[in-house]
Tab-separated table of C-alpha atoms in Angstrom:
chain	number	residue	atom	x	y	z
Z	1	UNK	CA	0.000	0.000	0.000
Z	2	UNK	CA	1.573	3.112	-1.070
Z	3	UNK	CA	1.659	6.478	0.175
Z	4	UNK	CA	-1.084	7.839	-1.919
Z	5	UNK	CA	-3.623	4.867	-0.433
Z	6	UNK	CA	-2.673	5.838	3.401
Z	7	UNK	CA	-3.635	9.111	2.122
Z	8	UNK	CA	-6.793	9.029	0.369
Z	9	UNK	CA	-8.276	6.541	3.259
Z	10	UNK	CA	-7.370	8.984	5.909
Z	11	UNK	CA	-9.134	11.442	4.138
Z	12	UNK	CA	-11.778	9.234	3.706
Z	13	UNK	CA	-12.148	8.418	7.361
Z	14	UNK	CA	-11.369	11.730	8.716
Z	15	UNK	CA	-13.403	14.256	6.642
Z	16	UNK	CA	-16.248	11.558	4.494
Z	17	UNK	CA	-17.842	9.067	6.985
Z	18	UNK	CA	-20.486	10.241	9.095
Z	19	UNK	CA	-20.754	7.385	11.466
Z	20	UNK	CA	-24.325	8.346	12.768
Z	21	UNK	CA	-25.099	6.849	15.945
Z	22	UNK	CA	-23.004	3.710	15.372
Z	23	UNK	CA	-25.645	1.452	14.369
Z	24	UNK	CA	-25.010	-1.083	11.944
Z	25	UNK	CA	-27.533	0.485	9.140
Z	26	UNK	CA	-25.010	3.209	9.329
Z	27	UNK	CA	-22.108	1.801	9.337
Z	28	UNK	CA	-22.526	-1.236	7.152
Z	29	UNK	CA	-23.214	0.345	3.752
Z	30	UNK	CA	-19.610	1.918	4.500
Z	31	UNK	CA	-17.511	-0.464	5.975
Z	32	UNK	CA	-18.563	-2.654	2.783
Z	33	UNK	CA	-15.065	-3.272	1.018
Z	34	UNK	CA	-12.781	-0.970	2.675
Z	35	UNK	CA	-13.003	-1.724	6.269
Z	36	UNK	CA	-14.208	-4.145	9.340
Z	37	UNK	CA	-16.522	-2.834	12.095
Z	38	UNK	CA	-16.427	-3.652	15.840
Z	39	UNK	CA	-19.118	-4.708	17.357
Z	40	UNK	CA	-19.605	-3.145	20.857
Z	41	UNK	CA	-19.128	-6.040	23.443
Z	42	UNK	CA	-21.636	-6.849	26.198
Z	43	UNK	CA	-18.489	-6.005	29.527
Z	44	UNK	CA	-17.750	-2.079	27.006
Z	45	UNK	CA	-21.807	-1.451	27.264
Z	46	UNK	CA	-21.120	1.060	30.233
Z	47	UNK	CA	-18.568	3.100	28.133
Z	48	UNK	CA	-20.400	2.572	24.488
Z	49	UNK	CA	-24.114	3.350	25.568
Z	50	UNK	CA	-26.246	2.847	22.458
Z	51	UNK	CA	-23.621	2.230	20.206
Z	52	UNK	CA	-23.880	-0.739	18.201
Z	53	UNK	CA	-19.989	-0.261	17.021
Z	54	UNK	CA	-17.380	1.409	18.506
Z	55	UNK	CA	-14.978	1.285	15.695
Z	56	UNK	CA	-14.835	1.517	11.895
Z	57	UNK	CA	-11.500	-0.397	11.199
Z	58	UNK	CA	-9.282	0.228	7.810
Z	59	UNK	CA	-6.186	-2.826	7.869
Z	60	UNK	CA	-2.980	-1.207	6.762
Z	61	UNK	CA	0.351	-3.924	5.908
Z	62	UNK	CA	3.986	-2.816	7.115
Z	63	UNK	CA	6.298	-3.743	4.595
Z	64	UNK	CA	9.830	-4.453	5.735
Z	65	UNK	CA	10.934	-3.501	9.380
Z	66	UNK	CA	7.695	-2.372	11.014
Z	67	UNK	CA	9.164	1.200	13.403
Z	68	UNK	CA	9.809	2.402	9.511
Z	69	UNK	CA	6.960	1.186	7.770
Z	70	UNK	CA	4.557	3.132	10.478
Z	71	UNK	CA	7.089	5.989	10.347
Z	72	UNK	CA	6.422	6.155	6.303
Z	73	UNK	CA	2.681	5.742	6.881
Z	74	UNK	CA	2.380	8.664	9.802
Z	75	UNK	CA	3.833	10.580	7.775
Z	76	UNK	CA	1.887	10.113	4.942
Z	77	UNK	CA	-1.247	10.667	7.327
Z	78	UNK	CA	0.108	13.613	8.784
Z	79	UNK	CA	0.534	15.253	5.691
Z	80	UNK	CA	-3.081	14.456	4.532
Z	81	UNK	CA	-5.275	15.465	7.493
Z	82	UNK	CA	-2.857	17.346	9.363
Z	83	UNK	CA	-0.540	17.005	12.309
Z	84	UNK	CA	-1.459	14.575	15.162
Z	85	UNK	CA	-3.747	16.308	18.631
Z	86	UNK	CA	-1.438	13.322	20.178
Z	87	UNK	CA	0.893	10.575	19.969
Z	88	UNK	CA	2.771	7.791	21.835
Z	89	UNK	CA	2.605	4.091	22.722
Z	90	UNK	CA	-0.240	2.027	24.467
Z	91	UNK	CA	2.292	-0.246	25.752
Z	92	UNK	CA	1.844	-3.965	26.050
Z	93	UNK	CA	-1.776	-3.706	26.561
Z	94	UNK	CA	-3.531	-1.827	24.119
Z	95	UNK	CA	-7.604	-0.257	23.870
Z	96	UNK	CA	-10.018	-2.299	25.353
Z	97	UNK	CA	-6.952	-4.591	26.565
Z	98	UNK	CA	-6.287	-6.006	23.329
Z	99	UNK	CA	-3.085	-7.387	22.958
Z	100	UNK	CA	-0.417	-5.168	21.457
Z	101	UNK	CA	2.655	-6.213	18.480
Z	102	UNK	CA	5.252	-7.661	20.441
Z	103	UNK	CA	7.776	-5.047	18.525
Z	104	UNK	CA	5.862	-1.946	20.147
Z	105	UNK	CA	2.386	-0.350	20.043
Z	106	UNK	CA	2.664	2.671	18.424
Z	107	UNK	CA	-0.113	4.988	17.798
Z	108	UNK	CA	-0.956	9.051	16.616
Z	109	UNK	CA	-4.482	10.535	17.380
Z	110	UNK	CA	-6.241	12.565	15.650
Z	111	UNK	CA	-9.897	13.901	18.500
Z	112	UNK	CA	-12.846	15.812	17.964
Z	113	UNK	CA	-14.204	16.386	21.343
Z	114	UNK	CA	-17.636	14.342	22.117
Z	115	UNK	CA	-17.549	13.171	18.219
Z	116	UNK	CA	-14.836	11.251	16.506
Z	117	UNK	CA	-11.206	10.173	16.693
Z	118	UNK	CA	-9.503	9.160	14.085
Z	119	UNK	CA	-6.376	6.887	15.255
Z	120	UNK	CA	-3.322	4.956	13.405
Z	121	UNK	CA	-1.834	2.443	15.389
Z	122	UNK	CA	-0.023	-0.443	15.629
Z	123	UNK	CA	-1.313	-3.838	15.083
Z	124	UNK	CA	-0.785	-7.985	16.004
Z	125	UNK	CA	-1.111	-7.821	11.889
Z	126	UNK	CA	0.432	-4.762	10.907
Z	127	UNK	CA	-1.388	-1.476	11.373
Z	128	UNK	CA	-4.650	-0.045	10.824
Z	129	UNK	CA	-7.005	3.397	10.526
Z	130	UNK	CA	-9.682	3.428	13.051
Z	131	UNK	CA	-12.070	5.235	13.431
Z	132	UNK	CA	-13.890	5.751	16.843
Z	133	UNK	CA	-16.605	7.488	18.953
Z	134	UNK	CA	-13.898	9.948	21.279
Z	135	UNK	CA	-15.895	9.169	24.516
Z	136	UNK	CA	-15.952	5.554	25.062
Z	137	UNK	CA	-12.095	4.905	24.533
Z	138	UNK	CA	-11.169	8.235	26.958
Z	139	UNK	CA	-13.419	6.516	29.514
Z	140	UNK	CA	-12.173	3.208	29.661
Z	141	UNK	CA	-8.352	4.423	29.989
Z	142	UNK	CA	-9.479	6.513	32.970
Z	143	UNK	CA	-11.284	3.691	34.862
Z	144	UNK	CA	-8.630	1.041	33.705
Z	145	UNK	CA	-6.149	3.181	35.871
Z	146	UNK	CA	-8.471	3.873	38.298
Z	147	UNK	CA	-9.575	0.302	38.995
Z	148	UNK	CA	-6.126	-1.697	37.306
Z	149	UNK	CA	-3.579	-4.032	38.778
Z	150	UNK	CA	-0.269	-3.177	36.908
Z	151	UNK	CA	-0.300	-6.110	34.980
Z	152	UNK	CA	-3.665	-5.844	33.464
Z	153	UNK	CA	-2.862	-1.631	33.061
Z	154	UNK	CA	-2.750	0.603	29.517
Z	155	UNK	CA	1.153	1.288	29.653
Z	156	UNK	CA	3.359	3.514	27.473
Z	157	UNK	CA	3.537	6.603	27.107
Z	158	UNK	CA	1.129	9.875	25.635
Z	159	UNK	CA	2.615	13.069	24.216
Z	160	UNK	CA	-0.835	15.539	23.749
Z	161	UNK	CA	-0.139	19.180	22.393
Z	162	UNK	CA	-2.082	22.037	24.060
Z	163	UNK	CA	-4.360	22.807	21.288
Z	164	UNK	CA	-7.869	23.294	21.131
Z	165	UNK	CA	-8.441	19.268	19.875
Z	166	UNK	CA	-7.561	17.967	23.068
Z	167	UNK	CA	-9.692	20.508	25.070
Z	168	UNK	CA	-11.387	18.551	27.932
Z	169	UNK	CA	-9.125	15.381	27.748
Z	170	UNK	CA	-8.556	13.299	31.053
Z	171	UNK	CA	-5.429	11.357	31.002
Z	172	UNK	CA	-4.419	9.531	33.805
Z	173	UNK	CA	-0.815	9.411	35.387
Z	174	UNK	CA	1.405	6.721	35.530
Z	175	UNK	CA	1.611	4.015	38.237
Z	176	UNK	CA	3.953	4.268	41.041
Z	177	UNK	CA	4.866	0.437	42.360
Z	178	UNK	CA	5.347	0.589	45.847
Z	179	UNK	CA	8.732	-1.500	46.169
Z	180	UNK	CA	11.871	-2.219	44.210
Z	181	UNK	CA	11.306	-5.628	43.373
Z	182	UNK	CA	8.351	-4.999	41.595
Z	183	UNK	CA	9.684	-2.001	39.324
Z	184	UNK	CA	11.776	-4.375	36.886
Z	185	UNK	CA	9.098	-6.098	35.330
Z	186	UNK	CA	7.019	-2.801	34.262
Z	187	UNK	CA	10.469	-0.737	33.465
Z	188	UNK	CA	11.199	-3.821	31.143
Z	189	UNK	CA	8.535	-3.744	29.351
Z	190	UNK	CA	8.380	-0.033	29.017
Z	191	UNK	CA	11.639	-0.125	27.758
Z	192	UNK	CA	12.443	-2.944	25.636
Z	193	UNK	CA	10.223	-1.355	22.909
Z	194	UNK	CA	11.045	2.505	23.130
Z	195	UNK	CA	13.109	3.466	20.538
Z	196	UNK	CA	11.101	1.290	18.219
Z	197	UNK	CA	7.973	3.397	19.318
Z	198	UNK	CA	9.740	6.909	19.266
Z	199	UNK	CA	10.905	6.297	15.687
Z	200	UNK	CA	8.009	4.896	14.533
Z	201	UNK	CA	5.952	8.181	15.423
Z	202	UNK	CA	8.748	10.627	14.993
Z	203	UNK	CA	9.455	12.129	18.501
Z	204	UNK	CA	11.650	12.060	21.363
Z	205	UNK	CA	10.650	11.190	25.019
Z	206	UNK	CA	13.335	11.914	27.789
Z	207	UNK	CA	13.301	11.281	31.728
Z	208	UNK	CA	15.392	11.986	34.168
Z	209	UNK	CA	15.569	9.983	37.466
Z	210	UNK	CA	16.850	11.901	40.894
Z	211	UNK	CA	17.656	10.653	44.306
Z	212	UNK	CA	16.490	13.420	46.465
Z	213	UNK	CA	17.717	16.700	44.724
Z	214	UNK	CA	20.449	15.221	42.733
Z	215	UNK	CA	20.325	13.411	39.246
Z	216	UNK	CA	21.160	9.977	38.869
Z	217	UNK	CA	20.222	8.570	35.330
Z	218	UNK	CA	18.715	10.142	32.289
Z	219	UNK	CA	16.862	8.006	29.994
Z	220	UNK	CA	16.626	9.534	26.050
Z	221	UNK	CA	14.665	8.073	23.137
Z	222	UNK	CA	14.435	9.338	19.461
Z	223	UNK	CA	15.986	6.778	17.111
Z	224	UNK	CA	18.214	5.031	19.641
Z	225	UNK	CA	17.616	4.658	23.029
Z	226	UNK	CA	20.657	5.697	25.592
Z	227	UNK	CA	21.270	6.712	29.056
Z	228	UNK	CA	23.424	8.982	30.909
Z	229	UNK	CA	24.472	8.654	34.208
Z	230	UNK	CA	26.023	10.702	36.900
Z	231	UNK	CA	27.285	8.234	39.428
Z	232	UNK	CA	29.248	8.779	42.959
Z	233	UNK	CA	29.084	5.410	44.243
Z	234	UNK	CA	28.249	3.024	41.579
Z	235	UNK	CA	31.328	2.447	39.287
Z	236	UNK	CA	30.433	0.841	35.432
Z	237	UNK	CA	33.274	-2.206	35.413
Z	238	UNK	CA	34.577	-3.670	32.145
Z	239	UNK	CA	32.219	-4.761	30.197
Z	240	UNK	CA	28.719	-3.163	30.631
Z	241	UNK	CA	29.065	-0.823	27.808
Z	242	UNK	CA	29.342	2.652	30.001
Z	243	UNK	CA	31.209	5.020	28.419
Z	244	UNK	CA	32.515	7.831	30.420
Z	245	UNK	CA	32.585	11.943	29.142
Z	246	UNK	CA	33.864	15.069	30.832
Z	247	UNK	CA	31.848	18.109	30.028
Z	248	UNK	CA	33.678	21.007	31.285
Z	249	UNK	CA	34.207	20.314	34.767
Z	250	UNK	CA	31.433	17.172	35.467
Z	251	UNK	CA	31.817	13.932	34.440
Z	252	UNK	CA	29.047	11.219	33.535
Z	253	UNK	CA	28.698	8.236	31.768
Z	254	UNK	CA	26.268	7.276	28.657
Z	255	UNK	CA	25.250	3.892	27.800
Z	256	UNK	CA	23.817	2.725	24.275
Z	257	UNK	CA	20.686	0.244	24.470
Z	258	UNK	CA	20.375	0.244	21.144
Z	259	UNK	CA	17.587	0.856	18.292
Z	260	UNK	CA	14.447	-0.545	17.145
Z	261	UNK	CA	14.646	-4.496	17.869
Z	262	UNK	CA	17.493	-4.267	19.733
Z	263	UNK	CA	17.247	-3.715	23.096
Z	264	UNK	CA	17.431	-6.533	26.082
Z	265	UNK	CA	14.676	-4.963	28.307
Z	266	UNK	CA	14.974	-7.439	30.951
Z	267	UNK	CA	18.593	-6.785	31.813
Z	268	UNK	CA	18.825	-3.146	31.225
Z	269	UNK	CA	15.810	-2.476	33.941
Z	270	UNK	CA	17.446	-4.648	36.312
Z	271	UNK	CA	21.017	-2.955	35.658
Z	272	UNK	CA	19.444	0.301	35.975
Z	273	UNK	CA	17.455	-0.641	39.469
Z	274	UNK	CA	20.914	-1.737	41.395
Z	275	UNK	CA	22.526	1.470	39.472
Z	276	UNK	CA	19.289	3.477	41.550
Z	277	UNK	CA	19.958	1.085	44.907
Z	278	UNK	CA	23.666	1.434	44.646
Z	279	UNK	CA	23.691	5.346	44.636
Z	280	UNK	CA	21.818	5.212	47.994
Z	281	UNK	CA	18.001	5.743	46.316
Z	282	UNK	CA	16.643	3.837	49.703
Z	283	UNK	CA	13.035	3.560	47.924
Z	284	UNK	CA	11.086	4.051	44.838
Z	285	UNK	CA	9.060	6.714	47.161
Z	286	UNK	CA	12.525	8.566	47.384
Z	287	UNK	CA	12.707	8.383	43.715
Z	288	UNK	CA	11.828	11.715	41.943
Z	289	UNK	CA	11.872	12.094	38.461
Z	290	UNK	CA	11.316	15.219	35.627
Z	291	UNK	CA	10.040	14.315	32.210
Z	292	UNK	CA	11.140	16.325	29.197
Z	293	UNK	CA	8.410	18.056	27.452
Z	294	UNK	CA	7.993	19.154	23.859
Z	295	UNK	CA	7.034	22.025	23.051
Z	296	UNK	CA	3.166	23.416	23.326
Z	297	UNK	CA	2.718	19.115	24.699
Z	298	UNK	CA	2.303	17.061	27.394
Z	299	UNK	CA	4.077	13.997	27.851
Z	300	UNK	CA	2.774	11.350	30.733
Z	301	UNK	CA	5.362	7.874	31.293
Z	302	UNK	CA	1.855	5.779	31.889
Z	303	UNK	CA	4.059	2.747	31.569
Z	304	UNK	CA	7.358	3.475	33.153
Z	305	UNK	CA	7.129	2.103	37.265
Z	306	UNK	CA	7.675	4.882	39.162
């Protein structure tokens, strides 16, 4: 599917339909060729009302590696309807807990508040165009967090820009585990598919982790993801892959995790816990941390422990 396809059936979606009220005798005549509906399930009846479907669904194939397949399609959508209200990842679990790629769960949003969203994500079999009622979806994030366990949570991470789109939007924060041992697991998983993610949608996330008042690690994804560290007790032996830099009179370290596909989630969270334990972080309460922001956005770590 070329570039001109993602375009016209964004278009399509995002300016054509008129979904109605969902029913079927809408929805059906259009779906008809170019699309799939879903059907609103009996357990999403609270969040869906009425609604007889809560999605019109175009497939979309990634060719070749799939971060710059989407990247190729976003930007093809992006240039067709517009820039994105908001983009990120919905981690391992995705809407409606459906079951994200195991490569990374990108997605960019386009919202018209108490109508339509129009979103291109990631999927098990590629990626698709979906388009959605805005409420139901916004609803069902904020009671999964409200009501979750952290294994059953939406993860990942949201970047929404502060423009008129996203007036009224609710997103919940990210989950704070209450003890070290059970930080790995999430930080894994919110790791092991970042720089596939950031690529894929074409933006940077950054955090930075402090002990008290001082910084300890920064974490940075764009195209690669890498972290810096400013370390008085823990000392990188032969072997991990630190690399130490002086920058004028302050010295720190920065370690490559590598790109899309490449990075061994599992052991860099646990490296990066004893890093936290071994510069005298006593807790994950006495863990602070300040995410870097884009400009005129928002960016909220749903998926990233503490």
């Amino acid at each position: 599917m070329g570039k001109d396809d993602i375009a016209d059936i964004a278009r399509w979606l995002w300016r054509e339909v008129d979904p109605g009220d969902w029913s079927g005798e809408v929805l059906r005549p259009l779906a008809e060729g170019r699309g799939r509906l879903v059907p609103v399930q009996e357990h999403e009846r609270r969040y869906a009302g009425d609604r007889e479907y809560r999605g019109l669904v175009v497939p979309i194939s990634l060719d070749g590696e799939p971060a710059a397949a989407f990247r190729r399609h976003a930007g093809a959508v992006e240039e067709a309807i517009g820039a994105a209200d908001s983009v990120g990842s919905h981690g391992p679990i995705g809407p409606w807990y459906e079951r994200s790629p195991d490569w990374g769960a990108p997605f960019l949003r386009w919202r018209r508040p108490g109508a339509e969203s129009l979103e291109l994500r990631a999927a098990e079999t590629g990626a698709e165009l979906s388009l959605q009622p805005t409420e139901p979806y916004e609803e069902w994030r904020q009671a999964a967090f409200e009501w979750g366990e952290p294994s059953q949570l939406p993860g990942g991470f949201v970047i929404e820009y502060l423009d008129a789109a996203n007036e009224g939007l609710s997103t919940p924060g990210g989950w704070r585990v209450p003890r070290w041992t059970a930080l790995p697991a999430l930080l894994s998983a919110f790791l092991r598919t970042l720089p596939a993610e950031t690529y894929a949608i074409g933006r940077n996330v950054g955090v930075t982790a402090f002990g008290g008042s001082r910084e300890i690690i920064a974490i940075r994804s764009a195209e690669r993801l890498t972290v810096e560290g400013w370390f008085n007790y823990f000392s990188p032996g032969e072997g991990l892959g630190w690399s130490q830099r002086v920058e004028r009179t302050r010295r720190s370290w920065t370690f490559d995790a590598g790109g899309p596909g490449d990075v061994d989630g599992d052991w860099l969270a646990r490296h990066l816990v004893e890093v936290l334990k071994t510069e005298k972080v006593s807790s994950v309460a006495k863990l602070g941390k300040h995410v870097h922001r884009l400009e005129n956005a928002h960016t909220v770590l749903l998926g990233l422990g503490f």
